[in-house]
Short mmCIF file of C-alpha atoms in Angstrom, two decimals:
data_model
loop_
_atom_site.label_atom_id
_atom_site.label_comp_id
_atom_site.label_asym_id
_atom_site.label_seq_id
_atom_site.Cartn_x
_atom_site.Cartn_y
_atom_site.Cartn_z
CA ARG B 195 122.48 114.82 108.75
CA LEU B 196 124.11 118.16 109.67
CA ALA B 197 126.13 118.49 113.15
CA LEU B 198 127.48 121.97 113.86
CA ASP B 199 129.86 123.10 116.86
CA GLY B 200 131.08 126.70 117.33
CA ILE B 201 130.55 130.05 117.91
CA LEU B 202 127.60 132.53 116.59
CA GLY B 203 128.24 136.10 115.74
CA SER B 204 126.36 139.06 116.74
CA TYR B 205 123.01 139.38 115.58
CA PRO B 206 121.85 140.32 112.97
CA GLU B 207 124.51 139.78 110.34
CA PHE B 208 126.31 137.16 112.31
CA VAL B 209 129.51 138.44 111.48
CA GLY B 210 132.35 136.57 113.29
CA SER B 211 130.40 133.23 113.17
CA ARG B 212 132.84 130.21 113.24
CA PHE B 213 131.59 126.46 113.17
CA ASP B 214 133.20 123.23 112.65
CA VAL B 215 130.61 121.40 110.32
CA ASP B 216 129.97 117.70 109.54
CA LEU B 217 127.41 116.81 106.88
CA ARG B 218 126.59 113.77 105.65
CA GLY B 219 123.72 111.93 103.67
CA PRO B 220 122.42 109.05 101.61
CA ASP B 221 122.72 110.91 98.18
CA VAL B 222 124.69 113.75 96.80
CA VAL B 223 122.08 114.66 94.44
CA GLU B 224 119.96 115.91 97.32
CA LEU B 225 122.79 118.25 98.49
CA GLY B 226 122.94 119.40 95.00
CA ASP B 227 119.27 120.32 94.56
CA PHE B 228 119.54 122.28 97.84
CA LEU B 229 122.71 124.36 96.56
CA GLY B 230 120.81 124.67 93.17
CA LEU B 231 123.55 122.75 91.66
CA ASN B 232 123.60 119.87 89.33
CA ALA B 233 125.79 117.18 91.02
CA GLY B 234 125.76 114.89 88.05
CA VAL B 235 126.62 111.85 90.37
CA THR B 236 124.54 109.61 92.88
CA GLY B 237 125.40 108.20 96.04
CA PRO B 238 126.38 108.88 99.83
CA TYR B 239 128.68 111.71 100.84
CA ARG B 240 130.45 113.40 103.81
CA ALA B 241 131.79 116.88 104.12
CA SER B 242 133.51 118.43 107.04
CA GLY B 243 135.72 121.53 107.48
CA GLY B 244 135.68 124.73 109.60
CA LEU B 245 133.37 127.71 108.42
CA VAL B 246 134.13 131.61 109.28
CA TRP B 247 131.74 134.13 108.13
CA SER B 248 132.87 137.70 107.45
CA GLY B 249 129.44 139.05 106.46
CA ALA B 250 130.16 138.84 102.63
CA VAL B 251 132.38 135.89 102.30
CA LEU B 252 132.20 132.15 103.80
CA GLU B 253 135.69 131.12 104.45
CA ILE B 254 136.23 127.32 104.60
CA GLU B 255 139.21 125.53 106.40
CA LYS B 256 140.01 121.82 106.50
CA LEU B 257 137.61 121.20 103.94
CA ALA B 258 137.18 117.32 103.44
CA ILE B 259 134.82 115.74 100.78
CA SER B 260 134.01 112.07 100.25
CA ALA B 261 131.51 110.79 97.82
CA GLY B 262 131.77 107.76 95.71
CA PRO B 263 135.24 106.93 94.75
CA MET B 264 136.35 110.80 95.29
CA ASP B 265 138.17 111.93 98.30
CA VAL B 266 138.71 115.55 98.27
CA ARG B 267 141.02 117.92 100.64
CA GLY B 268 141.17 121.63 100.39
CA SER B 269 140.34 125.35 101.55
CA GLY B 270 139.03 128.39 100.20
CA SER B 271 136.03 130.90 100.17
CA LEU B 272 132.74 131.07 98.87
CA LYS B 273 130.67 134.63 97.36
CA ASN B 274 127.35 135.27 95.92
CA PHE B 275 125.83 132.33 97.05
CA SER B 276 123.14 132.43 94.06
CA SER B 277 125.61 131.76 91.62
CA PHE B 278 129.05 131.25 93.57
CA ARG B 279 130.40 133.63 90.79
CA GLY B 280 133.92 134.71 92.38
CA SER B 281 134.29 131.69 94.64
CA SER B 282 137.79 129.91 94.79
CA LEU B 283 138.67 126.74 96.29
CA LEU B 284 142.34 125.33 96.60
CA LEU B 285 141.85 121.52 96.40
CA ASN B 286 143.85 118.24 96.16
CA THR B 287 142.67 114.71 95.38
CA ALA B 288 143.91 111.27 94.59
CA GLY B 289 142.89 107.84 93.89
CA PRO B 290 143.80 104.29 92.73
CA ASP B 291 141.44 104.27 89.53
CA LEU B 292 140.80 107.45 87.40
CA PHE B 293 138.37 105.13 85.32
CA ALA B 294 136.17 104.68 88.27
CA LEU B 295 136.26 108.47 89.08
CA GLY B 296 135.18 109.17 85.47
CA GLU B 297 132.41 106.46 85.12
CA TRP B 298 130.85 108.01 88.57
CA MET B 299 130.93 111.30 86.72
CA GLY B 300 129.32 109.99 83.46
CA THR B 301 132.25 109.04 81.22
CA ASP B 302 134.16 105.80 80.29
CA ALA B 303 136.79 107.73 78.40
CA LEU B 304 139.36 107.97 81.44
CA PRO B 305 141.92 105.18 81.64
CA HIS B 306 142.29 102.55 84.53
CA LEU B 307 145.47 104.53 86.43
CA PRO B 308 146.12 105.66 89.62
CA TYR B 309 145.79 109.57 89.62
CA SER B 310 146.69 112.84 91.71
CA VAL B 311 145.60 116.25 91.28
CA SER B 312 146.25 119.53 93.02
CA GLY B 313 145.15 123.09 92.07
CA ARG B 314 142.78 126.14 92.29
CA LEU B 315 139.21 125.84 91.16
CA GLY B 316 137.28 129.03 90.64
CA VAL B 317 133.39 129.94 89.59
CA GLY B 318 133.09 131.95 86.66
CA GLU B 319 129.98 133.22 84.93
CA LYS B 320 129.58 130.20 82.78
CA TRP B 321 132.28 127.91 83.55
CA LEU B 322 134.30 126.35 86.38
CA VAL B 323 137.94 127.82 86.03
CA LEU B 324 140.75 125.66 86.63
CA GLU B 325 144.24 127.47 87.40
CA GLU B 326 147.51 126.05 88.50
CA ILE B 327 146.61 122.39 88.25
CA ARG B 328 149.17 119.95 88.61
CA GLY B 329 148.99 116.03 88.99
CA GLY B 330 149.92 112.56 87.44
CA ILE B 331 148.28 109.69 85.65
CA GLY B 332 150.12 106.65 86.56
CA ASP B 333 153.48 107.54 85.84
CA ILE B 334 152.91 110.73 83.90
CA GLU B 335 153.25 114.16 85.17
CA VAL B 336 150.42 116.68 84.18
CA GLU B 337 149.99 120.48 84.19
CA ALA B 338 146.87 122.26 83.26
CA SER B 339 144.63 125.15 83.06
CA GLY B 340 141.38 125.96 81.67
CA ARG B 341 137.81 125.84 82.21
CA VAL B 342 135.11 123.00 82.64
CA GLY B 343 131.44 123.96 81.50
CA GLU B 344 129.50 120.98 82.42
CA LEU B 345 131.49 118.96 85.31
CA ASN B 346 129.00 116.15 85.57
CA ARG B 347 129.58 114.95 81.66
CA LEU B 348 133.03 116.49 81.54
CA ALA B 349 131.53 118.56 78.11
CA ASP B 350 132.46 121.90 77.10
CA VAL B 351 135.90 121.42 78.49
CA GLN B 352 138.97 123.59 77.27
CA LEU B 353 142.32 122.93 78.65
CA ASP B 354 145.91 123.79 78.19
CA LEU B 355 148.23 121.06 78.85
CA LYS B 356 151.51 119.79 79.43
CA MET B 357 152.54 116.31 80.33
CA GLU B 358 155.87 114.51 80.45
CA GLY B 359 156.90 110.92 81.49
CA PRO B 360 158.85 107.87 80.75
CA GLY B 361 156.17 106.65 78.12
CA LEU B 362 153.08 107.21 76.53
CA ASP B 363 152.13 103.33 75.94
CA GLY B 364 150.61 102.47 79.04
CA LEU B 365 148.00 105.61 78.74
CA THR B 366 147.46 105.26 75.08
CA ALA B 367 146.70 101.62 75.53
CA GLU B 368 144.01 102.15 78.39
CA VAL B 369 142.45 105.06 76.19
CA LEU B 370 142.72 104.17 72.50
CA GLY B 371 143.25 100.49 72.93
CA PHE B 372 146.71 100.36 71.48
CA GLU B 373 150.23 101.50 72.44
CA LEU B 374 152.24 104.60 71.10
CA ASP B 375 155.61 105.57 72.12
CA ASP B 376 157.14 103.90 74.93
CA THR B 377 160.11 106.39 75.20
CA PRO B 378 160.41 109.47 77.33
CA PHE B 379 158.24 112.18 76.14
CA GLU B 380 156.93 116.06 76.37
CA LEU B 381 153.49 116.88 75.04
CA SER B 382 152.01 120.31 75.24
CA GLY B 383 148.83 121.93 73.46
CA ARG B 384 145.32 122.84 73.95
CA VAL B 385 142.37 120.05 74.18
CA GLN B 386 139.16 120.90 73.93
CA ARG B 387 136.13 118.25 74.80
CA ARG B 388 132.91 118.69 72.93
CA GLU B 389 129.84 116.58 72.80
CA THR B 390 131.00 114.22 70.26
CA ALA B 391 134.74 114.81 69.75
CA ILE B 392 137.77 115.86 71.21
CA GLU B 393 139.66 118.62 69.65
CA VAL B 394 143.36 119.54 69.54
CA SER B 395 145.16 122.67 68.58
CA ASP B 396 148.95 123.27 68.55
CA LEU B 397 149.36 119.92 70.19
CA ARG B 398 153.32 119.24 70.24
CA TYR B 399 154.95 115.68 71.08
CA ARG B 400 158.87 115.10 71.23
CA SER B 401 160.35 112.06 72.25
CA THR B 402 163.24 109.97 71.25
CA ASN B 403 161.84 108.38 68.19
CA ALA B 404 159.82 111.42 67.21
CA SER B 405 158.51 115.03 66.88
CA VAL B 406 154.99 115.53 66.16
CA SER B 407 152.48 118.43 65.61
CA VAL B 408 148.90 118.00 65.60
CA ASP B 409 145.85 119.90 64.69
CA GLY B 410 142.22 118.76 64.33
CA SER B 411 139.67 116.51 65.80
CA LEU B 412 140.46 113.34 67.50
CA GLY B 413 136.68 111.93 67.32
CA THR B 414 135.21 110.02 70.27
CA PRO B 415 137.34 107.57 72.03
CA PRO B 416 138.04 104.86 72.05
CA SER B 417 136.64 104.32 68.45
CA LEU B 418 138.03 107.80 67.16
CA VAL B 419 135.15 107.75 64.82
CA GLY B 420 134.83 111.27 63.31
CA MET B 421 138.75 111.78 63.64
CA LYS B 422 140.29 114.63 61.42
CA LEU B 423 143.68 115.59 61.84
CA ALA B 424 146.51 117.29 60.19
CA VAL B 425 149.83 116.02 61.12
CA VAL B 426 153.50 116.81 60.72
CA ALA B 427 156.24 114.57 62.21
CA GLN B 428 159.82 114.24 61.96
CA GLY B 429 162.31 111.55 63.54
CA PRO B 430 165.57 109.70 63.11
CA SER B 431 164.17 106.21 61.81
CA LEU B 432 161.18 105.57 59.78
CA ARG B 433 161.29 101.77 60.76
CA GLU B 434 160.36 102.97 64.31
CA ILE B 435 157.04 104.39 63.41
CA LEU B 436 155.71 102.08 60.61
CA PRO B 437 153.46 99.16 61.57
CA ASP B 438 154.75 95.85 60.65
CA VAL B 439 153.85 94.51 56.97
CA ARG B 440 154.51 91.07 55.90
CA ASP B 441 157.77 90.46 53.81
CA TYR B 442 158.51 94.49 54.13
CA THR B 443 161.44 95.97 55.92
CA PRO B 444 161.01 99.88 56.48
CA PRO B 445 164.20 102.02 55.73
CA ASP B 446 166.28 102.62 59.16
CA ARG B 447 166.68 106.41 58.10
CA PRO B 448 165.58 109.80 59.04
CA TYR B 449 162.21 110.93 57.85
CA ARG B 450 159.73 113.64 57.45
CA LEU B 451 155.84 112.58 57.37
CA SER B 452 153.02 114.97 56.70
CA GLY B 453 149.34 114.96 55.70
CA ASN B 454 145.75 114.25 56.85
CA PHE B 455 144.44 111.39 58.77
CA GLY B 456 140.41 110.84 58.91
CA ARG B 457 138.12 108.13 60.39
CA PRO B 458 134.80 108.97 59.14
CA GLY B 459 133.28 105.62 59.98
CA ASP B 460 134.02 102.55 62.32
CA HIS B 461 136.28 100.79 59.76
CA GLY B 462 139.67 101.72 58.66
CA LEU B 463 142.02 104.95 58.96
CA VAL B 464 141.82 107.11 56.15
CA LEU B 465 145.08 108.78 54.55
CA ASP B 466 144.80 112.07 52.47
CA GLN B 467 147.83 112.76 50.80
CA VAL B 468 150.30 111.58 53.17
CA THR B 469 153.88 112.38 52.23
CA VAL B 470 156.96 110.72 53.63
CA GLU B 471 160.26 111.96 52.77
CA LEU B 472 163.54 110.63 53.07
CA ASP B 473 166.86 111.80 51.62
CA GLY B 474 166.17 111.50 48.07
CA VAL B 475 163.11 110.05 48.19
CA ALA B 476 159.44 111.03 48.38
CA VAL B 477 156.16 108.66 48.79
CA THR B 478 152.63 109.81 48.91
CA ALA B 479 149.81 107.78 49.93
CA SER B 480 146.03 108.08 49.90
CA GLY B 481 143.38 105.30 50.52
CA VAL B 482 142.51 103.47 53.72
CA TRP B 483 144.59 101.67 56.16
CA ASP B 484 143.63 98.87 58.99
CA PHE B 485 142.86 100.63 62.25
CA PRO B 486 144.19 98.85 65.64
CA GLY B 487 141.87 96.37 66.90
CA GLU B 488 139.92 95.95 63.59
CA PRO B 489 140.27 92.99 60.78
CA LYS B 490 143.59 94.09 59.12
CA SER B 491 143.37 95.25 55.67
CA ALA B 492 144.70 98.23 53.32
CA SER B 493 144.06 99.68 49.88
CA LEU B 494 146.43 102.48 49.08
CA ASN B 495 147.02 104.78 46.05
CA LEU B 496 150.90 105.40 46.17
CA HIS B 497 153.30 107.81 44.22
CA ALA B 498 157.00 107.18 44.86
CA SER B 499 160.08 108.96 43.35
CA GLY B 500 163.76 109.18 44.41
CA SER B 501 167.56 108.25 43.29
CA ASP B 502 167.41 104.92 44.68
CA LEU B 503 164.45 102.30 44.83
CA ASN B 504 166.42 100.83 47.78
CA ASP B 505 165.91 103.75 50.01
CA LEU B 506 162.43 102.56 50.12
CA GLY B 507 163.37 99.70 52.20
CA GLY B 508 163.36 96.12 51.56
CA TRP B 509 161.37 93.43 50.00
CA GLU B 510 161.91 89.87 51.08
CA GLY B 511 162.89 88.09 48.17
CA LEU B 512 162.68 90.80 45.74
CA ALA B 513 166.29 92.47 44.61
CA LEU B 514 165.62 96.34 43.45
CA PRO B 515 167.67 98.12 41.12
CA ALA B 516 170.04 100.93 42.43
CA SER B 517 168.68 103.61 40.26
CA PRO B 518 166.63 106.84 39.99
CA PHE B 519 162.87 106.03 39.88
CA GLU B 520 159.22 107.03 39.51
CA VAL B 521 156.31 104.34 40.44
CA GLU B 522 152.52 104.77 40.52
CA ALA B 523 151.10 101.66 42.07
CA VAL B 524 147.78 100.63 43.99
CA ILE B 525 148.33 98.35 47.16
CA ASP B 526 145.89 96.07 48.55
CA GLY B 527 146.69 93.76 51.83
CA THR B 528 145.34 91.42 53.95
CA PRO B 529 146.93 89.38 56.85
CA GLY B 530 147.71 86.59 54.56
CA SER B 531 148.70 88.61 51.07
CA LEU B 532 149.79 91.72 49.72
CA ALA B 533 148.97 92.85 46.10
CA ILE B 534 150.86 95.54 44.24
CA HIS B 535 149.06 96.67 41.20
CA THR B 536 151.51 99.03 39.40
CA SER B 537 149.80 101.34 36.87
CA SER B 538 153.22 102.83 35.55
CA ALA B 539 156.80 102.46 36.58
CA SER B 540 160.14 103.83 35.50
CA TRP B 541 163.57 103.35 36.53
CA GLY B 542 167.09 103.95 35.27
CA GLU B 543 167.01 104.79 31.60
CA SER B 544 163.78 102.78 31.24
#
């Protein structure tokens, strides 16, 4: 149903026409078909606002759109009605559940958190262009710019992001299924969503516990199958970042970590030449470590060397000599056991 109230401009171009419009219908797909667009969503819709026609540009005032869980306000201009190229809209929206909005748009990769966003949306030759985007996800503040190729599937997305907040734990628990750092943080970098993976480049993360740089592919959330990441991290305490291992206490000392992490299948996290360096100690690991939410197990090939075995941390019931060392070993672990198979070891004068 379309309702118009206003003034019709002079014939034949109708320049100067001005109308208040109220448009509503049972399915937004029908509106998309009429405009030659793929709406990508279904359900009732309503759009209202003021329209002013200048002969080449349609100005939109006090725009209000509601469809499904989406409620948008804005203003802007529409051009080139065959493609809308060059059109620009200043929009803002907010809602109680970002997951519901993503599900309505065809993805389940978004979290169950309140959201808000405002910014300028432009239409380019092949993409929707995002400019000066600002908003929030839960208690995390977000700034972004970039482009979206297929809005209905959030595919071919390229975003330059900046995020900061009191902690990443709530967001990662929703998206990845496990919690990461719960201290104040800043994050920046480029994120690209492809058909089967989320790729990151020049991703930089800083918090009280760590400073991290990441490049590569995150795979597909939430399983992260296909992940291939090159990581460099450093921080004030290795104990704060290592997972709990039975009978072992990691050292509470500054560290530097570097290496490659992968997840080619749906079981385990593959470590490739992952090296942890402390003052006077270096440990390199390759193998498979358990992945959060899966049966816990590990099988790692280790090489460790340094000036004091105790710098590696403490093992319950095991006294280590305070002397230089070098160890080659394989560690196999399950929730109920931890086995260390040493192929070679030396310390002190031995």
